[in-house]
Amino acid sequence: MNSNPERPPPVRLPELLKGQKALVTGANSGIGKATAIALGRSGADVVVNYATDRPAAEAVVAEIEAHGVHAYAHQADVSREDQVVDMVATMVDRLGTIDILVANAGLQRDAPTAEMTLAQWEKVISVNLTGQFLCAREAIKEFLRRGVVPEVSRAAGKVICMSSVHQTIPWGGHVNYASSKGGVAMLTQTLAQEFAPHKIRVNAIAPGAIKTPINRAAWQTPEARDSLLRLIPYGRVGTPLDIANAAVVLVSDLCDYVVGTTLYVDGGMTLFPGFATGG
Ligand code: NAD
């Protein structure tokens, strides 16, 4: 029996996404890596996008292929239109089509607002928001061209926009990041509204605090971890697998009627824990 709540057993539903083709951006690290592997474990062929660190991406590819599906790594900066167009065109060429996009790539460039440079602002908006727009646009073009293939999925395509609890929770010292995720929330809803009639499902996942390199400072020391846990009613920091498992179910036909919503996977962080005893 698995007794460690921080290491839940992986979902093993090999037929759930059988025959589907998935693209995960920023898939050589953290949440993207866990999601790419989980999609492969569930039967999808997977393109592992990365910006830097090809060996890490190739290691993810090897882990996915161990599940008997196809995978390859593709270098592209999601904020560069030409590279995103080429990435999706190459995928259609190599795998035949795209059924699932997980627009996950993201970064932080933190600074108090009075000291934040325009470069810090623009970098975060261009990767976290423009990058998701570009990837979604290219995937949707292929979904529209191909339409529904009933033996593959009830939907013509699925997009998950990786958002954050900071699409809802304001975050001083991170105005670029919080604004990018607020934008992702409206990107998700607007794309969902526009393309639901074409049987394209666009949803978001809003992770809470997940142990990955992006937020190492928030969980690395016991003091930081204790202070973080005060914000999480469920009493543990999340893992990349918590998000990956949710993503697998959300893109599967089990969630075929889920359109334009944000699934918070946050241990209750957005439940205003301070109000449990105050207010
Ligand atoms: P991470 O740093 O481990 O992964 C981010 C990935 O994005 C990396 O692979 C990185 O190389 C890639 N990336 C960055 N810029 C890129 C670019 N221009 N083109 C392509 N790839 C690029 O961090 P993570 O925690 O796994 O973050 C993944 C997503 O989850 C992000 O969108 C982040 O905002 C979101 N998120 C994370 C947390 C958390 O607590 N870890 C919470 C909420 C939301």
Short mmCIF file of N, CA, C and O in Angstrom, two decimals, residues 143-221:
data_model
loop_
_atom_site.label_atom_id
_atom_site.label_comp_id
_atom_site.label_asym_id
_atom_site.label_seq_id
_atom_site.Cartn_x
_atom_site.Cartn_y
_atom_site.Cartn_z
N PHE A 143 -7.44 21.21 -35.47
CA PHE A 143 -8.69 20.62 -35.00
C PHE A 143 -9.82 20.93 -36.00
O PHE A 143 -10.64 20.07 -36.32
N LEU A 144 -9.86 22.18 -36.44
CA LEU A 144 -10.93 22.60 -37.36
C LEU A 144 -10.79 21.87 -38.70
O LEU A 144 -11.80 21.47 -39.31
N ARG A 145 -9.57 21.73 -39.18
CA ARG A 145 -9.34 21.06 -40.47
C ARG A 145 -9.81 19.60 -40.41
O ARG A 145 -10.48 19.11 -41.31
N ARG A 146 -9.49 18.94 -39.26
CA ARG A 146 -9.73 17.49 -39.18
C ARG A 146 -11.12 17.14 -38.69
O ARG A 146 -11.72 16.16 -39.10
N GLY A 147 -11.65 17.92 -37.76
CA GLY A 147 -12.96 17.63 -37.18
C GLY A 147 -12.92 16.43 -36.25
O GLY A 147 -11.85 15.93 -35.88
N VAL A 148 -14.12 15.97 -35.90
CA VAL A 148 -14.23 14.85 -34.94
C VAL A 148 -13.95 13.53 -35.65
O VAL A 148 -14.46 13.28 -36.74
N VAL A 149 -13.14 12.71 -35.03
CA VAL A 149 -12.95 11.32 -35.48
C VAL A 149 -13.50 10.44 -34.35
O VAL A 149 -12.83 10.25 -33.32
N PRO A 150 -14.74 9.95 -34.48
CA PRO A 150 -15.44 9.33 -33.34
C PRO A 150 -14.68 8.20 -32.68
O PRO A 150 -14.78 8.02 -31.47
N GLU A 151 -13.92 7.44 -33.45
CA GLU A 151 -13.22 6.31 -32.81
C GLU A 151 -12.02 6.76 -31.98
O GLU A 151 -11.44 5.99 -31.22
N VAL A 152 -11.65 8.06 -32.13
CA VAL A 152 -10.53 8.59 -31.34
C VAL A 152 -11.04 9.35 -30.12
O VAL A 152 -10.59 9.14 -29.00
N SER A 153 -12.00 10.25 -30.33
CA SER A 153 -12.52 11.06 -29.22
C SER A 153 -13.85 11.68 -29.63
O SER A 153 -14.10 11.91 -30.82
N ARG A 154 -14.67 12.01 -28.65
CA ARG A 154 -15.94 12.68 -28.95
C ARG A 154 -15.72 14.14 -29.34
O ARG A 154 -16.61 14.77 -29.91
N ALA A 155 -14.54 14.70 -28.98
CA ALA A 155 -14.25 16.09 -29.30
C ALA A 155 -13.31 16.16 -30.50
O ALA A 155 -12.56 15.23 -30.79
N ALA A 156 -13.35 17.32 -31.18
CA ALA A 156 -12.43 17.53 -32.30
C ALA A 156 -11.04 17.89 -31.81
O ALA A 156 -10.06 17.82 -32.56
N GLY A 157 -10.94 18.27 -30.55
CA GLY A 157 -9.64 18.61 -29.98
C GLY A 157 -9.82 19.14 -28.58
O GLY A 157 -10.92 19.59 -28.21
N LYS A 158 -8.76 19.02 -27.80
CA LYS A 158 -8.80 19.48 -26.41
C LYS A 158 -7.58 20.35 -26.13
O LYS A 158 -6.46 20.00 -26.52
N VAL A 159 -7.81 21.46 -25.45
CA VAL A 159 -6.72 22.33 -25.03
C VAL A 159 -6.80 22.48 -23.52
O VAL A 159 -7.88 22.73 -22.98
N ILE A 160 -5.66 22.32 -22.87
CA ILE A 160 -5.56 22.73 -21.46
C ILE A 160 -4.58 23.89 -21.38
O ILE A 160 -3.43 23.78 -21.82
N CYS A 161 -5.06 25.01 -20.87
CA CYS A 161 -4.19 26.15 -20.60
C CYS A 161 -3.72 26.02 -19.15
O CYS A 161 -4.55 25.99 -18.24
N MET A 162 -2.40 25.95 -18.95
CA MET A 162 -1.91 25.83 -17.56
C MET A 162 -1.90 27.23 -16.96
O MET A 162 -1.10 28.08 -17.31
N SER A 163 -2.84 27.44 -16.07
CA SER A 163 -2.96 28.74 -15.43
C SER A 163 -2.31 28.68 -14.06
O SER A 163 -1.24 28.06 -13.89
N SER A 164 -2.94 29.23 -13.05
CA SER A 164 -2.39 29.27 -11.70
C SER A 164 -3.49 29.79 -10.78
O SER A 164 -4.42 30.48 -11.23
N VAL A 165 -3.36 29.50 -9.48
CA VAL A 165 -4.28 30.13 -8.53
C VAL A 165 -4.18 31.65 -8.65
O VAL A 165 -5.11 32.37 -8.27
N HIS A 166 -3.07 32.14 -9.21
CA HIS A 166 -2.91 33.59 -9.35
C HIS A 166 -3.66 34.17 -10.55
O HIS A 166 -3.49 35.33 -10.89
N GLN A 167 -4.54 33.37 -11.16
CA GLN A 167 -5.53 33.97 -12.06
C GLN A 167 -6.64 34.57 -11.21
O GLN A 167 -7.44 35.37 -11.68
N THR A 168 -6.67 34.18 -9.93
CA THR A 168 -7.68 34.66 -8.99
C THR A 168 -7.07 35.43 -7.82
O THR A 168 -7.62 36.45 -7.39
N ILE A 169 -5.95 34.92 -7.29
CA ILE A 169 -5.35 35.52 -6.10
C ILE A 169 -4.33 36.58 -6.51
O ILE A 169 -3.32 36.24 -7.17
N PRO A 170 -4.55 37.83 -6.16
CA PRO A 170 -3.55 38.85 -6.49
C PRO A 170 -2.23 38.51 -5.81
O PRO A 170 -2.22 37.86 -4.75
N TRP A 171 -1.09 38.94 -6.41
CA TRP A 171 0.21 38.48 -5.89
C TRP A 171 1.23 39.59 -6.00
O TRP A 171 1.86 39.78 -7.05
N GLY A 172 1.35 40.36 -4.90
CA GLY A 172 2.31 41.47 -4.87
C GLY A 172 3.72 40.99 -5.14
O GLY A 172 4.12 39.91 -4.68
N GLY A 173 4.46 41.78 -5.88
CA GLY A 173 5.83 41.40 -6.23
C GLY A 173 5.91 40.49 -7.45
O GLY A 173 7.00 40.07 -7.86
N HIS A 174 4.74 40.16 -8.00
CA HIS A 174 4.68 39.25 -9.15
C HIS A 174 3.62 39.76 -10.13
O HIS A 174 2.84 38.98 -10.66
N VAL A 175 3.57 41.08 -10.34
CA VAL A 175 2.44 41.63 -11.11
C VAL A 175 2.44 41.11 -12.55
O VAL A 175 1.37 40.91 -13.15
N ASN A 176 3.62 40.88 -13.10
CA ASN A 176 3.69 40.34 -14.47
C ASN A 176 3.10 38.93 -14.53
O ASN A 176 2.31 38.60 -15.41
N TYR A 177 3.45 38.10 -13.55
CA TYR A 177 2.97 36.70 -13.52
C TYR A 177 1.46 36.66 -13.29
O TYR A 177 0.72 35.99 -14.01
N ALA A 178 0.99 37.38 -12.26
CA ALA A 178 -0.44 37.37 -11.95
C ALA A 178 -1.26 37.91 -13.14
O ALA A 178 -2.31 37.36 -13.47
N SER A 179 -0.74 38.95 -13.79
CA SER A 179 -1.46 39.50 -14.95
C SER A 179 -1.48 38.50 -16.10
O SER A 179 -2.49 38.37 -16.80
N SER A 180 -0.38 37.78 -16.28
CA SER A 180 -0.35 36.78 -17.37
C SER A 180 -1.38 35.69 -17.10
O SER A 180 -2.08 35.25 -18.02
N LYS A 181 -1.51 35.27 -15.86
CA LYS A 181 -2.46 34.18 -15.56
C LYS A 181 -3.90 34.69 -15.56
O LYS A 181 -4.82 33.94 -15.92
N GLY A 182 -4.11 35.93 -15.17
CA GLY A 182 -5.45 36.52 -15.33
C GLY A 182 -5.82 36.54 -16.80
O GLY A 182 -6.97 36.25 -17.18
N GLY A 183 -4.85 36.85 -17.64
CA GLY A 183 -5.07 36.82 -19.10
C GLY A 183 -5.37 35.41 -19.59
O GLY A 183 -6.23 35.21 -20.45
N VAL A 184 -4.67 34.43 -19.02
CA VAL A 184 -4.90 33.03 -19.42
C VAL A 184 -6.34 32.62 -19.09
O VAL A 184 -6.98 31.89 -19.86
N ALA A 185 -6.88 33.10 -17.98
CA ALA A 185 -8.26 32.75 -17.63
C ALA A 185 -9.22 33.23 -18.71
O ALA A 185 -10.12 32.50 -19.15
N MET A 186 -9.04 34.45 -19.19
CA MET A 186 -9.93 34.99 -20.22
C MET A 186 -9.63 34.39 -21.59
O MET A 186 -10.53 34.20 -22.41
N LEU A 187 -8.36 34.08 -21.83
CA LEU A 187 -8.00 33.35 -23.06
C LEU A 187 -8.77 32.02 -23.11
O LEU A 187 -9.38 31.66 -24.12
N THR A 188 -8.74 31.31 -22.00
CA THR A 188 -9.40 30.00 -21.91
C THR A 188 -10.90 30.13 -22.19
O THR A 188 -11.46 29.42 -23.02
N GLN A 189 -11.54 31.07 -21.50
CA GLN A 189 -13.00 31.18 -21.64
C GLN A 189 -13.40 31.66 -23.03
O GLN A 189 -14.39 31.20 -23.60
N THR A 190 -12.62 32.59 -23.58
CA THR A 190 -12.97 33.12 -24.89
C THR A 190 -12.77 32.07 -25.98
O THR A 190 -13.64 31.89 -26.86
N LEU A 191 -11.66 31.34 -25.92
CA LEU A 191 -11.45 30.27 -26.90
C LEU A 191 -12.53 29.20 -26.75
O LEU A 191 -13.05 28.68 -27.75
N ALA A 192 -12.88 28.89 -25.51
CA ALA A 192 -13.90 27.86 -25.27
C ALA A 192 -15.22 28.28 -25.86
O ALA A 192 -15.92 27.50 -26.53
N GLN A 193 -15.59 29.56 -25.65
CA GLN A 193 -16.85 30.07 -26.18
C GLN A 193 -16.86 30.04 -27.71
O GLN A 193 -17.81 29.64 -28.35
N GLU A 194 -15.72 30.47 -28.29
CA GLU A 194 -15.65 30.60 -29.75
C GLU A 194 -15.66 29.23 -30.44
O GLU A 194 -16.23 29.10 -31.54
N PHE A 195 -15.04 28.22 -29.81
CA PHE A 195 -14.83 26.97 -30.54
C PHE A 195 -15.64 25.79 -30.02
O PHE A 195 -15.57 24.71 -30.61
N ALA A 196 -16.42 25.97 -28.97
CA ALA A 196 -17.27 24.87 -28.51
C ALA A 196 -18.21 24.38 -29.62
O ALA A 196 -18.43 23.17 -29.76
N PRO A 197 -18.76 25.28 -30.44
CA PRO A 197 -19.64 24.79 -31.52
C PRO A 197 -18.92 23.87 -32.51
O PRO A 197 -19.56 23.13 -33.25
N HIS A 198 -17.59 23.94 -32.52
CA HIS A 198 -16.82 23.05 -33.40
C HIS A 198 -16.36 21.80 -32.65
O HIS A 198 -15.50 21.07 -33.13
N LYS A 199 -16.93 21.58 -31.46
CA LYS A 199 -16.57 20.40 -30.64
C LYS A 199 -15.12 20.43 -30.17
O LYS A 199 -14.46 19.40 -30.06
N ILE A 200 -14.63 21.64 -29.96
CA ILE A 200 -13.29 21.80 -29.39
C ILE A 200 -13.47 22.21 -27.93
O ILE A 200 -14.20 23.16 -27.64
N ARG A 201 -12.83 21.48 -27.03
CA ARG A 201 -12.96 21.77 -25.60
C ARG A 201 -11.70 22.46 -25.10
O ARG A 201 -10.60 21.91 -25.18
N VAL A 202 -11.86 23.69 -24.62
CA VAL A 202 -10.75 24.44 -24.04
C VAL A 202 -11.04 24.62 -22.55
O VAL A 202 -12.12 25.12 -22.18
N ASN A 203 -10.12 24.20 -21.72
CA ASN A 203 -10.25 24.36 -20.26
C ASN A 203 -8.89 24.77 -19.70
O ASN A 203 -7.87 24.68 -20.38
N ALA A 204 -8.92 25.18 -18.45
CA ALA A 204 -7.66 25.52 -17.77
C ALA A 204 -7.51 24.68 -16.51
O ALA A 204 -8.49 24.22 -15.94
N ILE A 205 -6.26 24.48 -16.13
CA ILE A 205 -5.96 23.94 -14.80
C ILE A 205 -5.23 25.04 -14.05
O ILE A 205 -4.30 25.66 -14.59
N ALA A 206 -5.66 25.28 -12.83
CA ALA A 206 -5.00 26.28 -11.98
C ALA A 206 -4.32 25.56 -10.82
O ALA A 206 -4.98 25.25 -9.81
N PRO A 207 -3.02 25.28 -10.97
CA PRO A 207 -2.33 24.63 -9.86
C PRO A 207 -2.15 25.60 -8.70
O PRO A 207 -2.03 26.81 -8.88
N GLY A 208 -2.11 25.02 -7.49
CA GLY A 208 -1.71 25.80 -6.31
C GLY A 208 -0.20 25.72 -6.19
O GLY A 208 0.51 25.93 -7.17
N ALA A 209 0.29 25.42 -5.00
CA ALA A 209 1.74 25.32 -4.81
C ALA A 209 2.19 23.90 -5.11
O ALA A 209 1.83 22.96 -4.40
N ILE A 210 2.95 23.75 -6.17
CA ILE A 210 3.42 22.45 -6.63
C ILE A 210 4.95 22.45 -6.55
O ILE A 210 5.58 23.42 -7.01
N LYS A 211 5.52 21.40 -6.02
CA LYS A 211 6.98 21.33 -5.89
C LYS A 211 7.65 21.16 -7.25
O LYS A 211 7.67 20.06 -7.82
N THR A 212 8.15 22.26 -7.82
CA THR A 212 8.90 22.21 -9.08
C THR A 212 10.01 23.26 -9.00
O THR A 212 10.01 24.10 -8.08
N PRO A 213 10.89 23.28 -9.99
CA PRO A 213 11.97 24.27 -9.94
C PRO A 213 11.48 25.72 -9.94
O PRO A 213 12.16 26.62 -9.44
N ILE A 214 10.27 26.00 -10.49
CA ILE A 214 9.82 27.39 -10.64
C ILE A 214 9.67 28.07 -9.28
O ILE A 214 9.79 29.28 -9.16
N ASN A 215 9.35 27.30 -8.22
CA ASN A 215 9.06 27.90 -6.92
C ASN A 215 9.87 27.26 -5.80
O ASN A 215 9.40 27.16 -4.66
N ARG A 216 11.09 26.81 -6.15
CA ARG A 216 11.93 26.11 -5.17
C ARG A 216 12.04 26.88 -3.85
O ARG A 216 11.97 26.29 -2.77
N ALA A 217 12.18 28.21 -3.94
CA ALA A 217 12.38 29.01 -2.72
C ALA A 217 11.19 28.88 -1.77
O ALA A 217 11.34 29.02 -0.56
N ALA A 218 10.01 28.58 -2.31
CA ALA A 218 8.80 28.53 -1.47
C ALA A 218 8.69 27.23 -0.67
O ALA A 218 7.90 27.17 0.27
N TRP A 219 9.46 26.18 -1.03
CA TRP A 219 9.30 24.92 -0.29
C TRP A 219 10.61 24.28 0.14
O TRP A 219 10.62 23.27 0.85
N GLN A 220 11.74 24.91 -0.23
CA GLN A 220 13.02 24.22 -0.01
C GLN A 220 13.43 24.16 1.47
O GLN A 220 13.93 23.14 1.93
N THR A 221 13.22 25.23 2.23
CA THR A 221 13.63 25.21 3.64
C THR A 221 12.41 24.89 4.51
O THR A 221 11.26 25.16 4.11
#
